[in-house]
Amino acid sequence: MVITLLICASCVPLYFVVHALLLSPLRRIPGPFWARFTRLWKLLQIYQGSFEKTNIALHKKYGPIVRIAPNEYSIDDPDAVKEIYGQGSQFTKSPWYIASANPDPNIVKDLFSERDSKTHASNRRKVASLYSMSNLVQMEPFVNDCTKLLVGKFAKFAEQGRSVDMGHWLQCYAFDVIGNITFGQRFGFYPMGVVAV
C-alpha cells in the first residue's frame, strides 16, 4: 500500500512535466525553461526587482509572445491589444482583475475589473456616450487649462534647477483635470503641490 502511494505520488510531477513538454497545446510558446513548470522563476525575478528588465530581454530573445509562468504569457504586440482586450473579444479577463474590484458584492463592478463580458458590455453601453469624440473634444479646454499651469510650474522648477517628483505633480495634474471637467473648477493642487489623501 505504501509503495503504491509513493509510486502514485512520484507520477504526479512526472505527469506535469510530460504535459508541459509534449501534450500542452501551448507547448511551442517560447520562454525560460523553468517557466513551463513553476511560477517560482517569475517570483524570483520580481523579488530581485528586475522583472520588467528581464521581460524586455525575454521579448528581444524570444519574440512578441513569451511564456513567463505555466499558464501566463507576456505579449509585446500592439496589434494584439485590440484582439485580446477589444470589444467582442473571445478572451476572458484573468482573475488578476479581481484585485482592483470593490470587495463589496452589492456595488456594481467598474468596467476595468468586470470579467463577465455580457455584464461589461451592458455597463459599457451606459457610459459609452461620455467617451465619444464629440464629448472628448468639449473637454479639451479644461485639460488645456490645467496643462498650461503644469507646464508653467515645470518651467519655474527648471529655472530654479530643482529636481521634480514627476509622479507627484502628475497626480496633482490628474486631480485638477478631473475637478475641472467634473465640477467646472480645479481642486487647486498646483499652487501648493499638495494632494489630499
Backbone as a printed PyTorch tensor [residue, N CA C, xyz], in Angstrom:
tensor([[[  0.8250,  -1.2030,   0.0000],
         [  0.0000,   0.0000,   0.0000],
         [  0.8630,   1.2570,   0.0000]],

        [[  1.8710,   1.3000,   0.8690],
         [  2.7530,   2.4590,   0.9620],
         [  3.5280,   2.6410,  -0.3380]],

        [[  3.9810,   1.5330,  -0.9010],
         [  4.7420,   1.6050,  -2.1580],
         [  3.8550,   2.1360,  -3.2760]],

        [[  2.6160,   1.7040,  -3.3140],
         [  1.6790,   2.1850,  -4.3310],
         [  1.4680,   3.6890,  -4.2020]],

        [[  1.3170,   4.1560,  -2.9710],
         [  1.1500,   5.5940,  -2.7440],
         [  2.3870,   6.3740,  -3.1800]],

        [[  3.5690,   5.8500,  -2.8830],
         [  4.8090,   6.5130,  -3.2970],
         [  4.9340,   6.5610,  -4.8160]],

        [[  4.5750,   5.4850,  -5.4710],
         [  4.6350,   5.4550,  -6.9390],
         [  3.6540,   6.4640,  -7.5210]],

        [[  2.4400,   6.4840,  -6.9850],
         [  1.4320,   7.4510,  -7.4600],
         [  1.8900,   8.8840,  -7.2130]],

        [[  2.4470,   9.1270,  -6.0370],
         [  2.9110,  10.4790,  -5.6960],
         [  4.0430,  10.9180,  -6.6110]],

        [[  4.9050,   9.9880,  -7.0090],
         [  6.0070,  10.3570,  -7.9080],
         [  5.5320,  10.5200,  -9.3450]],

        [[  4.3950,   9.9420,  -9.6930],
         [  3.8580,  10.0670, -11.0540],
         [  3.2140,  11.4330, -11.3000]],

        [[  2.7310,  12.0650, -10.2520],
         [  2.0650,  13.3670, -10.4180],
         [  3.0130,  14.4080, -11.0030]],

        [[  4.2090,  14.6200, -10.4260],
         [  5.1160,  15.5920, -11.0430],
         [  5.5340,  15.1730, -12.4510]],

        [[  5.6840,  13.8700, -12.6610],
         [  6.0540,  13.3710, -13.9830],
         [  4.9680,  13.7100, -15.0040]],

        [[  3.7080,  13.5800, -14.6000],
         [  2.6000,  13.9320, -15.4890],
         [  2.6900,  15.4030, -15.8980]],

        [[  2.9380,  16.3050, -14.9300],
         [  3.0230,  17.7300, -15.2440],
         [  4.1760,  18.0280, -16.1950]],

        [[  5.2930,  17.3490, -16.0120],
         [  6.4430,  17.5480, -16.9030],
         [  6.1000,  17.0810, -18.3140]],

        [[  5.5400,  15.8870, -18.4330],
         [  5.1750,  15.3510, -19.7540],
         [  4.1280,  16.2420, -20.4130]],

        [[  3.1480,  16.6730, -19.6490],
         [  2.1090,  17.5400, -20.2070],
         [  2.7030,  18.8460, -20.7150]],

        [[  3.5460,  19.4850, -19.9160],
         [  4.1380,  20.7710, -20.3100],
         [  5.0270,  20.6390, -21.5360]],

        [[  5.7570,  19.5400, -21.6380],
         [  6.7090,  19.3810, -22.7400],
         [  6.1000,  18.7790, -24.0010]],

        [[  5.1040,  17.8870, -23.8530],
         [  4.6290,  17.1430, -25.0200],
         [  3.1480,  17.3040, -25.3550]],

        [[  2.3000,  17.5330, -24.3630],
         [  0.8580,  17.4820, -24.5960],
         [  0.1610,  18.8370, -24.6250]],

        [[  0.7170,  19.8210, -23.9800],
         [  0.0530,  21.1230, -23.8900],
         [ -0.0850,  21.7580, -25.2700]],

        [[ -1.2740,  22.3000, -25.5870],
         [ -1.4280,  22.9780, -26.8820],
         [ -0.5680,  24.2420, -26.9820]],

        [[ -0.1000,  24.7440, -25.8490],
         [  0.7270,  25.9570, -25.8470],
         [  2.2070,  25.6300, -25.6340]],

        [[  2.5930,  24.3800, -25.8320],
         [  3.9670,  23.9540, -25.5510],
         [  5.0050,  24.6360, -26.4350]],

        [[  4.6010,  25.1390, -27.5980],
         [  5.5680,  25.7440, -28.5180],
         [  5.8450,  27.2180, -28.2230]],

        [[  5.1140,  27.7890, -27.2860],
         [  5.3730,  29.1910, -26.9370],
         [  6.6820,  29.2430, -26.1610]],

        [[  7.6400,  30.0360, -26.6460],
         [  8.9670,  30.0430, -26.0240],
         [  9.0020,  30.8010, -24.7020]],

        [[ 10.0580,  30.5540, -23.9670],
         [ 10.2760,  31.2370, -22.7000],
         [ 11.3150,  30.4910, -21.8950]],

        [[ 11.6490,  30.9890, -20.7220],
         [ 12.6110,  30.3000, -19.8690],
         [ 12.1350,  28.8770, -19.5540]],

        [[ 13.0630,  27.9550, -19.4750],
         [ 12.7340,  26.5390, -19.2690],
         [ 11.8580,  26.3320, -18.0400]],

        [[ 12.2470,  26.9120, -16.8980],
         [ 11.5210,  26.6760, -15.6500],
         [ 10.1380,  27.3140, -15.6490]],

        [[  9.9020,  28.2920, -16.5320],
         [  8.5860,  28.9340, -16.5980],
         [  7.5110,  27.9670, -17.0780]],

        [[  7.8960,  26.8720, -17.7130],
         [  6.9230,  25.8650, -18.1530],
         [  6.3170,  25.1100, -16.9640]],

        [[  7.0550,  25.0350, -15.8650],
         [  6.6690,  24.1550, -14.7650],
         [  6.2790,  24.8610, -13.4740]],

        [[  6.7930,  26.0750, -13.2570],
         [  6.5800,  26.7200, -11.9570],
         [  6.5740,  28.2420, -12.0800]],

        [[  5.8730,  28.8760, -11.1530],
         [  5.8610,  30.3420, -11.0900],
         [  7.0610,  30.8650, -10.3010]],

        [[  7.7950,  29.9750,  -9.6710],
         [  8.9150,  30.4030,  -8.8330],
         [  9.9320,  31.2160,  -9.6210]],

        [[ 10.1240,  30.8650, -10.8940],
         [ 11.0590,  31.6190, -11.7310],
         [ 10.6410,  33.0970, -11.7920]],

        [[  9.3550,  33.3250, -12.0650],
         [  8.8430,  34.6980, -12.1650],
         [  8.9060,  35.3950, -10.8040]],

        [[  8.5080,  34.6990,  -9.7540],
         [  8.5390,  35.2930,  -8.4160],
         [  9.9520,  35.7010,  -8.0160]],

        [[ 10.9400,  34.9130,  -8.4060],
         [ 12.3290,  35.2630,  -8.1120],
         [ 12.7200,  36.5520,  -8.8290]],

        [[ 12.3100,  36.6920, -10.0860],
         [ 12.6140,  37.9150, -10.8390],
         [ 11.9520,  39.1310, -10.1890]],

        [[ 10.7140,  38.9570,  -9.7550],
         [ 10.0010,  40.0560,  -9.0920],
         [ 10.6830,  40.3970,  -7.7730]],

        [[ 11.0460,  39.3810,  -7.0030],
         [ 11.7110,  39.5940,  -5.7170],
         [ 13.0240,  40.3490,  -5.8980]],

        [[ 13.7610,  40.0310,  -6.9460],
         [ 15.0400,  40.6930,  -7.2120],
         [ 14.8550,  42.1080,  -7.7560]],

        [[ 13.6090,  42.4660,  -8.0930],
         [ 13.3260,  43.8130,  -8.5790],
         [ 13.7450,  44.0470, -10.0140]],

        [[ 13.8670,  42.9630, -10.7820],
         [ 14.3500,  43.1230, -12.1510],
         [ 13.3970,  42.5490, -13.1860]],

        [[ 12.1580,  42.2490, -12.7950],
         [ 11.2680,  41.5550, -13.7220],
         [ 11.0170,  42.3500, -14.9970]],

        [[ 10.8020,  43.6620, -14.8810],
         [ 10.4930,  44.4370, -16.0910],
         [ 11.6630,  44.4170, -17.0730]],

        [[ 12.8930,  44.4710, -16.5640],
         [ 14.0710,  44.4110, -17.4490],
         [ 14.2270,  43.0110, -18.0340]],

        [[ 14.0040,  42.0120, -17.2160],
         [ 14.0830,  40.6310, -17.6890],
         [ 13.0280,  40.3790, -18.7540]],

        [[ 11.8310,  40.9150, -18.5480],
         [ 10.7460,  40.7250, -19.5020],
         [ 11.0980,  41.3370, -20.8590]],

        [[ 11.6850,  42.5220, -20.8600],
         [ 12.1090,  43.1590, -22.1140],
         [ 13.1590,  42.2920, -22.8030]],

        [[ 14.1170,  41.7910, -22.0270],
         [ 15.1670,  40.9340, -22.5910],
         [ 14.5760,  39.6430, -23.1680]],

        [[ 13.5770,  39.0850, -22.4920],
         [ 12.9350,  37.8650, -22.9950],
         [ 12.2620,  38.1110, -24.3390]],

        [[ 11.6000,  39.2540, -24.4770],
         [ 10.9490,  39.5640, -25.7550],
         [ 11.9800,  39.7780, -26.8540]],

        [[ 13.1110,  40.3750, -26.5250],
         [ 14.1760,  40.5290, -27.5280],
         [ 14.7030,  39.1670, -27.9590]],

        [[ 14.7680,  38.2320, -27.0250],
         [ 15.3100,  36.9030, -27.3190],
         [ 14.2910,  36.0010, -28.0180]],

        [[ 13.0320,  35.9830, -27.5180],
         [ 12.0520,  35.0100, -27.9870],
         [ 10.9920,  35.5630, -28.9410]],

        [[ 10.7940,  36.8680, -28.9760],
         [  9.7770,  37.4240, -29.8550],
         [  8.6110,  38.0340, -29.0970]],

        [[  7.4840,  38.2790, -29.8050],
         [  6.3730,  39.0240, -29.2040],
         [  5.5550,  38.2670, -28.1580]],

        [[  5.6100,  36.9340, -28.1550],
         [  4.8620,  36.1560, -27.1600],
         [  5.8500,  35.2920, -26.3840]],

        [[  5.8450,  35.4530, -25.0590],
         [  6.8040,  34.7480, -24.2040],
         [  6.0700,  34.1280, -23.0200]],

        [[  6.4010,  32.8860, -22.7220],
         [  5.8490,  32.2170, -21.5360],
         [  6.6150,  32.7180, -20.3100]],

        [[  5.8820,  33.1880, -19.2890],
         [  6.5440,  33.6610, -18.0730],
         [  6.1370,  32.8510, -16.8400]],

        [[  5.1730,  31.9520, -17.0100],
         [  4.7300,  31.0370, -15.9540],
         [  3.9310,  29.9370, -16.6480]],

        [[  3.5690,  28.8590, -15.9340],
         [  2.8880,  27.7490, -16.6050],
         [  1.6680,  28.1540, -17.4390]],

        [[  0.8310,  29.0120, -16.9570],
         [ -0.3340,  29.4520, -17.7320],
         [ -0.3660,  30.9660, -17.8620]],

        [[  0.7980,  31.5690, -17.9960],
         [  0.8860,  33.0260, -18.0660],
         [  1.8620,  33.4150, -19.1660]],

        [[  1.4340,  34.3800, -19.9830],
         [  2.2310,  34.7710, -21.1380],
         [  2.3390,  36.2830, -21.1870]],

        [[  3.4680,  36.7550, -21.6350],
         [  3.6780,  38.1860, -21.8260],
         [  3.6020,  38.4470, -23.3210]],

        [[  2.7940,  39.4210, -23.7060],
         [  2.6100,  39.7240, -25.1220],
         [  3.0590,  41.1490, -25.3760]],

        [[  3.9890,  41.2950, -26.2980],
         [  4.5550,  42.5950, -26.6590],
         [  4.2290,  42.8640, -28.1240]],

        [[  2.9440,  43.0700, -28.3900],
         [  2.4880,  43.2860, -29.7550],
         [  1.2850,  44.2220, -29.7170]],

        [[  1.4650,  45.4670, -30.1620],
         [  0.3530,  46.4240, -30.1030],
         [ -0.8940,  45.9480, -30.8470]],

        [[ -0.7230,  45.1730, -31.9210],
         [ -1.8830,  44.6900, -32.6710],
         [ -2.7050,  43.6870, -31.8670]],

        [[ -2.0690,  43.0260, -30.9130],
         [ -2.7680,  42.0210, -30.1150],
         [ -3.6720,  42.6510, -29.0610]],

        [[ -3.4230,  43.9030, -28.7070],
         [ -4.2090,  44.5560, -27.6510],
         [ -5.6920,  44.5590, -28.0030]],

        [[ -6.0180,  44.9490, -29.2280],
         [ -7.4270,  45.0090, -29.6220],
         [ -8.0500,  43.6130, -29.6460]],

        [[ -7.2820,  42.6430, -30.1200],
         [ -7.8100,  41.2820, -30.1840],
         [ -8.0410,  40.7000, -28.7900]],

        [[ -7.1450,  41.0030, -27.8620],
         [ -7.2530,  40.4410, -26.5140],
         [ -8.2450,  41.2200, -25.6540]],

        [[ -8.1430,  42.5580, -25.6860],
         [ -8.9520,  43.3820, -24.7820],
         [-10.1080,  44.1010, -25.4720]],

        [[-10.1800,  44.0270, -26.7970],
         [-11.1770,  44.7890, -27.5450],
         [-12.5960,  44.3090, -27.3190]],

        [[-13.5220,  45.1520, -27.7440],
         [-14.9330,  44.8320, -27.6210],
         [-15.2310,  43.5800, -28.4400]],

        [[-15.9400,  42.6370, -27.8650],
         [-16.2790,  41.3980, -28.5520],
         [-15.1640,  40.3690, -28.5490]],

        [[-14.1310,  40.5950, -27.7600],
         [-13.0090,  39.6520, -27.6910],
         [-13.4710,  38.3020, -27.1520]],

        [[-12.8610,  37.2480, -27.6310],
         [-13.1760,  35.8990, -27.1660],
         [-12.4100,  35.5400, -25.8910]],

        [[-11.5120,  36.4400, -25.4680],
         [-10.7020,  36.1740, -24.2810],
         [-11.4040,  36.7000, -23.0340]],

        [[-11.3920,  35.9090, -21.9660],
         [-11.9500,  36.3300, -20.6850],
         [-10.8270,  36.9170, -19.8410]],

        [[-11.1320,  37.9930, -19.1450],
         [-10.1210,  38.5870, -18.2660],
         [ -9.7350,  37.5920, -17.1760]],

        [[ -8.4780,  37.6120, -16.8230],
         [ -7.9700,  36.6800, -15.8110],
         [ -8.4060,  37.1180, -14.4090]],

        [[ -8.2670,  36.2420, -13.4250],
         [ -8.6030,  36.6020, -12.0380],
         [ -7.7650,  37.7570, -11.4910]],

        [[ -6.6820,  38.1160, -12.1750],
         [ -5.8360,  39.2400, -11.7580],
         [ -6.6750,  40.5080, -11.5830]],

        [[ -7.7150,  40.6750, -12.3930],
         [ -8.5350,  41.8880, -12.3550],
         [ -9.4010,  41.9800, -11.1040]],

        [[ -9.6220,  40.8750, -10.4320],
         [-10.4550,  40.8700,  -9.2220],
         [ -9.8520,  41.7700,  -8.1430]],

        [[ -8.5320,  41.8410,  -8.0950],
         [ -7.8570,  42.6280,  -7.0550],
         [ -8.2140,  44.1060,  -7.1250]],

        [[ -8.5720,  44.6100,  -8.3140],
         [ -8.8900,  46.0330,  -8.4320],
         [-10.3770,  46.3210,  -8.2350]],

        [[-11.1700,  45.2830,  -8.0220],
         [-12.6140,  45.4680,  -7.8410],
         [-12.9400,  45.8290,  -6.4000]],

        [[-14.0680,  46.4960,  -6.2190],
         [-14.5570,  46.7870,  -4.8790],
         [-14.9780,  45.4640,  -4.2390]],

        [[-14.5390,  45.1730,  -3.0190],
         [-14.8780,  43.8780,  -2.4030],
         [-16.3420,  43.7440,  -2.0080]],

        [[-17.0740,  44.8540,  -1.9730],
         [-18.4860,  44.8060,  -1.5950],
         [-19.2980,  44.2360,  -2.7640]],

        [[-19.9190,  43.0640,  -2.6030],
         [-20.6660,  42.4520,  -3.7110],
         [-21.9120,  43.2370,  -4.1120]],

        [[-22.3640,  44.1740,  -3.2720],
         [-23.5530,  44.9650,  -3.5840],
         [-23.2460,  46.1490,  -4.4920]],

        [[-21.9640,  46.4280,  -4.6970],
         [-21.5690,  47.5490,  -5.5460],
         [-21.2390,  47.0210,  -6.9310]],

        [[-21.7620,  47.6860,  -7.9450],
         [-21.5070,  47.2810,  -9.3270],
         [-20.0210,  47.4200,  -9.6210]],

        [[-19.4540,  46.4090, -10.2530],
         [-18.0320,  46.4560, -10.5890],
         [-17.7930,  47.5160, -11.6600]],

        [[-16.6010,  48.1090, -11.6140],
         [-16.2370,  49.0720, -12.6430],
         [-15.8820,  48.3260, -13.9260]],

        [[-15.7790,  49.0640, -15.0300],
         [-15.5060,  48.4370, -16.3170],
         [-14.1540,  47.7380, -16.3400]],

        [[-13.1870,  48.2700, -15.6130],
         [-11.8520,  47.6710, -15.6260],
         [-11.8470,  46.2920, -14.9820]],

        [[-12.5170,  46.1440, -13.8530],
         [-12.4410,  44.8880, -13.1080],
         [-13.5340,  43.8830, -13.4750]],

        [[-14.5380,  44.2980, -14.2330],
         [-15.6240,  43.3830, -14.6080],
         [-15.1030,  42.3150, -15.5710]],

        [[-15.2490,  41.0460, -15.1990],
         [-14.7210,  39.9430, -16.0050],
         [-15.7740,  39.3110, -16.9030]],

        [[-17.0370,  39.4300, -16.5560],
         [-18.1000,  38.8490, -17.3710],
         [-18.3440,  39.7360, -18.5900]],

        [[-18.1890,  39.1890, -19.7820],
         [-18.2600,  40.0080, -20.9990],
         [-19.6510,  40.5970, -21.2340]],

        [[-20.7070,  39.8800, -20.8870],
         [-22.0650,  40.4090, -21.0950],
         [-22.3540,  41.5680, -20.1410]],

        [[-21.9760,  41.4170, -18.8770],
         [-22.1660,  42.4960, -17.9060],
         [-21.3160,  43.6990, -18.2870]],

        [[-20.0920,  43.4360, -18.7140],
         [-19.1930,  44.5170, -19.1390],
         [-19.8110,  45.2860, -20.3030]],

        [[-20.3390,  44.5650, -21.2950],
         [-20.9430,  45.2150, -22.4660],
         [-22.1510,  46.0500, -22.0580]],

        [[-22.9750,  45.5150, -21.1520],
         [-24.1530,  46.2450, -20.6800],
         [-23.7510,  47.5300, -19.9600]],

        [[-22.7780,  47.4360, -19.0630],
         [-22.3200,  48.6220, -18.3240],
         [-21.6170,  49.6160, -19.2460]],

        [[-20.9040,  49.1040, -20.2160],
         [-20.1740,  49.9680, -21.1570],
         [-21.1520,  50.8160, -21.9790]],

        [[-22.2480,  50.1950, -22.4170],
         [-23.2490,  50.9290, -23.2080],
         [-23.8020,  52.1300, -22.4360]],

        [[-23.9040,  51.9920, -21.1140],
         [-24.4790,  53.0610, -20.2960],
         [-23.6010,  54.3070, -20.2470]],

        [[-22.2920,  54.1340, -20.4080],
         [-21.3860,  55.2830, -20.2950],
         [-20.6360,  55.6000, -21.5900]],

        [[-20.8660,  54.8210, -22.6400],
         [-20.0840,  54.9780, -23.8750],
         [-20.1900,  56.3800, -24.4610]],

        [[-21.3690,  56.9920, -24.3770],
         [-21.5420,  58.3210, -24.9840],
         [-20.6550,  59.3730, -24.3210]],

        [[-20.3240,  59.1650, -23.0510],
         [-19.4560,  60.1190, -22.3570],
         [-18.0590,  60.1600, -22.9620]],

        [[-17.6610,  59.0640, -23.6100],
         [-16.3180,  58.9700, -24.1720],
         [-16.3140,  59.1050, -25.6920]],

        [[-17.4170,  59.6040, -26.2500],
         [-17.4530,  59.8260, -27.6960],
         [-16.4880,  60.9570, -28.0440]],

        [[-16.0580,  60.9950, -29.2970],
         [-15.0910,  62.0110, -29.7110],
         [-15.6520,  63.4190, -29.5100]],

        [[-16.9420,  63.6150, -29.7740],
         [-17.5150,  64.9600, -29.6110],
         [-17.4630,  65.4020, -28.1460]],

        [[-17.7290,  64.4960, -27.2140],
         [-17.6350,  64.8450, -25.7940],
         [-16.1970,  65.0880, -25.3700]],

        [[-15.2740,  64.2710, -25.8700],
         [-13.8670,  64.4540, -25.5180],
         [-13.3500,  65.7960, -26.0190]],

        [[-13.7780,  66.1940, -27.2100],
         [-13.3570,  67.4940, -27.7570],
         [-13.8830,  68.6270, -26.8820]],

        [[-15.0860,  68.4780, -26.3400],
         [-15.6380,  69.5060, -25.4580],
         [-14.8430,  69.6290, -24.1570]],

        [[-14.2040,  68.5630, -23.7430],
         [-13.4180,  68.5870, -22.5030],
         [-12.0230,  69.1640, -22.7070]],

        [[-11.6050,  69.2890, -23.9500],
         [-10.2360,  69.7120, -24.2420],
         [ -9.8480,  71.0410, -23.6020]],

        [[-10.6990,  72.0700, -23.6040],
         [-10.3050,  73.3290, -22.9530],
         [-10.0000,  73.1670, -21.4600]],

        [[-10.7440,  72.2890, -20.7860],
         [-10.4970,  72.0520, -19.3590],
         [ -9.1290,  71.4030, -19.1440]],

        [[ -8.7860,  70.4730, -20.0340],
         [ -7.4850,  69.8020, -19.9510],
         [ -6.3780,  70.7960, -20.2770]],

        [[ -6.5850,  71.5960, -21.3360],
         [ -5.5700,  72.5790, -21.7380],
         [ -5.2970,  73.5850, -20.6270]],

        [[ -6.3470,  74.0000, -19.9360],
         [ -6.2170,  74.9470, -18.8280],
         [ -5.2530,  74.4020, -17.7710]],

        [[ -5.4520,  73.1540, -17.3960],
         [ -4.5900,  72.5320, -16.3830],
         [ -3.1930,  72.2640, -16.9300]],

        [[ -3.1030,  71.9250, -18.2040],
         [ -1.7970,  71.6400, -18.8100],
         [ -0.9250,  72.8850, -18.8190]],

        [[ -1.5150,  74.0410, -19.1180],
         [ -0.7490,  75.2960, -19.1110],
         [ -0.1740,  75.5660, -17.7190]],

        [[ -0.9830,  75.3270, -16.6940],
         [ -0.4980,  75.5200, -15.3260],
         [  0.6510,  74.5660, -14.9940]],

        [[  0.5160,  73.3210, -15.4160],
         [  1.5580,  72.3330, -15.1370],
         [  2.8590,  72.6910, -15.8510]],

        [[  2.7610,  73.0810, -17.1130],
         [  3.9550,  73.4670, -17.8730],
         [  4.6110,  74.6840, -17.2310]],

        [[  3.7970,  75.6420, -16.7770],
         [  4.3330,  76.8210, -16.0900],
         [  5.0680,  76.4390, -14.8120]],

        [[  4.4850,  75.4980, -14.0690],
         [  5.1140,  75.0340, -12.8270],
         [  6.4560,  74.3700, -13.1250]],

        [[  6.4900,  73.5290, -14.1590],
         [  7.7420,  72.8590, -14.5360],
         [  8.7820,  73.8620, -15.0190]],

        [[  8.3400,  74.9190, -15.7130],
         [  9.2770,  75.9510, -16.1820],
         [  9.9370,  76.6450, -14.9890]],

        [[  9.1510,  76.9270, -13.9390],
         [  9.7180,  77.5480, -12.7320],
         [ 10.7340,  76.6220, -12.0690]],

        [[ 10.3940,  75.3350, -11.9960],
         [ 11.3330,  74.3710, -11.4180],
         [ 12.6260,  74.3270, -12.2270]],

        [[ 12.5000,  74.3890, -13.5490],
         [ 13.6810,  74.3340, -14.4190],
         [ 14.5560,  75.5630, -14.2110]],

        [[ 13.9210,  76.7410, -14.0850],
         [ 14.6830,  77.9780, -13.8440],
         [ 15.4560,  77.8950, -12.5310]],

        [[ 14.8470,  77.2660, -11.5420],
         [ 15.4760,  77.1430, -10.2230],
         [ 16.4610,  75.9730, -10.1610]],

        [[ 16.4930,  75.1600, -11.2130],
         [ 17.3790,  73.9970, -11.2290],
         [ 16.9550,  72.9120, -10.2580]],

        [[ 15.6680,  72.8800,  -9.9250],
         [ 15.1570,  71.9010,  -8.9570],
         [ 14.8140,  70.5780,  -9.6340]],

        [[ 15.0410,  69.5020,  -8.9170],
         [ 14.5620,  68.2070,  -9.4050],
         [ 13.0830,  68.0920,  -9.0420]],

        [[ 12.3600,  67.2820,  -9.7900],
         [ 10.9100,  67.2150,  -9.6420],
         [ 10.4700,  65.7630,  -9.4920]],

        [[  9.5630,  65.5260,  -8.5690],
         [  8.9210,  64.2180,  -8.4370],
         [  7.7530,  64.2060,  -9.4250]],

        [[  8.0090,  63.6710, -10.6200],
         [  7.0080,  63.7090, -11.6880],
         [  5.7090,  63.0120, -11.2820]],

        [[  5.8260,  61.8880, -10.5950],
         [  4.6260,  61.1630, -10.1860],
         [  3.7150,  62.0210,  -9.3290]],

        [[  4.3050,  62.7570,  -8.4020],
         [  3.5290,  63.6240,  -7.5180],
         [  2.8230,  64.7210,  -8.3150]],

        [[  3.5740,  65.4120,  -9.1840],
         [  2.9870,  66.5280,  -9.9220],
         [  1.9770,  66.0620, -10.9580]],

        [[  2.1850,  64.8940, -11.5380],
         [  1.1890,  64.3760, -12.4790],
         [ -0.0760,  63.9410, -11.7440]],

        [[  0.0670,  63.5220, -10.4910],
         [ -1.1170,  63.2100,  -9.6910],
         [ -1.9000,  64.4950,  -9.4020]],

        [[ -1.1830,  65.5610,  -9.0470],
         [ -1.8420,  66.8620,  -8.8490],
         [ -2.5640,  67.2820, -10.1260]],

        [[ -1.8870,  67.1150, -11.2480],
         [ -2.4520,  67.4590, -12.5590],
         [ -3.7320,  66.6600, -12.8050]],

        [[ -3.6820,  65.3450, -12.5630],
         [ -4.8460,  64.4950, -12.8090],
         [ -6.0330,  64.9180, -11.9470]],

        [[ -5.7830,  65.1980, -10.6650],
         [ -6.8780,  65.6270,  -9.7890],
         [ -7.4850,  66.9400, -10.2770]],

        [[ -6.6400,  67.8790, -10.6810],
         [ -7.1640,  69.1640, -11.1390],
         [ -7.9130,  69.0300, -12.4620]],

        [[ -7.4370,  68.1820, -13.3630],
         [ -8.1540,  67.9560, -14.6250],
         [ -9.5210,  67.3470, -14.3300]],

        [[ -9.5580,  66.3430, -13.4680],
         [-10.8310,  65.6910, -13.1330],
         [-11.7890,  66.6850, -12.4820]],

        [[-11.2820,  67.4900, -11.5580],
         [-12.1280,  68.5040, -10.9270],
         [-12.6390,  69.5150, -11.9320]],

        [[-11.7660,  69.9410, -12.8410],
         [-12.1380,  70.9320, -13.8480],
         [-13.2190,  70.3920, -14.7800]],

        [[-13.0770,  69.1430, -15.1940],
         [-14.0630,  68.5410, -16.0990],
         [-15.3640,  68.2350, -15.3630]],

        [[-15.2680,  67.6610, -14.1830],
         [-16.4580,  67.1910, -13.4680],
         [-17.2310,  68.3100, -12.7820]],

        [[-16.5100,  69.2360, -12.1330],
         [-17.1740,  70.2630, -11.3310],
         [-17.0310,  71.6700, -11.8920]],

        [[-16.2790,  71.8140, -12.9960],
         [-16.1170,  73.1330, -13.6020],
         [-15.0870,  73.9980, -12.8960]],

        [[-14.3440,  73.4460, -11.9650],
         [-13.2630,  74.1970, -11.3110],
         [-12.1870,  73.2290, -10.8280]],

        [[-10.9710,  73.7240, -10.8460],
         [ -9.8500,  72.9020, -10.3830],
         [ -9.9170,  72.7580,  -8.8650]],

        [[ -9.3530,  71.6700,  -8.3630],
         [ -9.2690,  71.4790,  -6.9200],
         [ -8.1780,  72.3430,  -6.3140]],

        [[ -7.2650,  72.8440,  -7.1290],
         [ -6.2340,  73.7560,  -6.6530],
         [ -5.0120,  73.0880,  -6.0650]],

        [[ -4.6660,  71.9280,  -6.5550],
         [ -3.4830,  71.2380,  -6.0420],
         [ -2.1870,  71.8490,  -6.5500]],

        [[ -2.2170,  72.5280,  -7.7000],
         [ -0.9840,  73.0710,  -8.2820],
         [ -0.2650,  74.0770,  -7.3980]],

        [[ -0.9610,  75.0970,  -6.9070],
         [ -0.2150,  76.1250,  -6.1780],
         [  0.5930,  75.5610,  -5.0160]],

        [[  0.0090,  74.6010,  -4.2850],
         [  0.7100,  74.0660,  -3.1250],
         [  1.4610,  72.7890,  -3.4480]],

        [[  1.0240,  72.1020,  -4.5080],
         [  1.6300,  70.8100,  -4.8140],
         [  1.2570,  69.7720,  -3.7850]],

        [[  0.0560,  69.9130,  -3.2240],
         [ -0.3870,  69.0120,  -2.1620],
         [ -1.5820,  68.2250,  -2.6640]],

        [[ -1.5540,  66.9290,  -2.4290],
         [ -2.6880,  66.0810,  -2.7640],
         [ -3.2570,  65.5420,  -1.4670]],

        [[ -4.5270,  65.8540,  -1.2210],
         [ -5.1770,  65.3530,  -0.0060],
         [ -5.5090,  63.8870,  -0.2010]],

        [[ -5.1650,  63.0670,   0.7700],
         [ -5.4430,  61.6330,   0.6610],
         [ -6.5030,  61.2620,   1.6750]]])
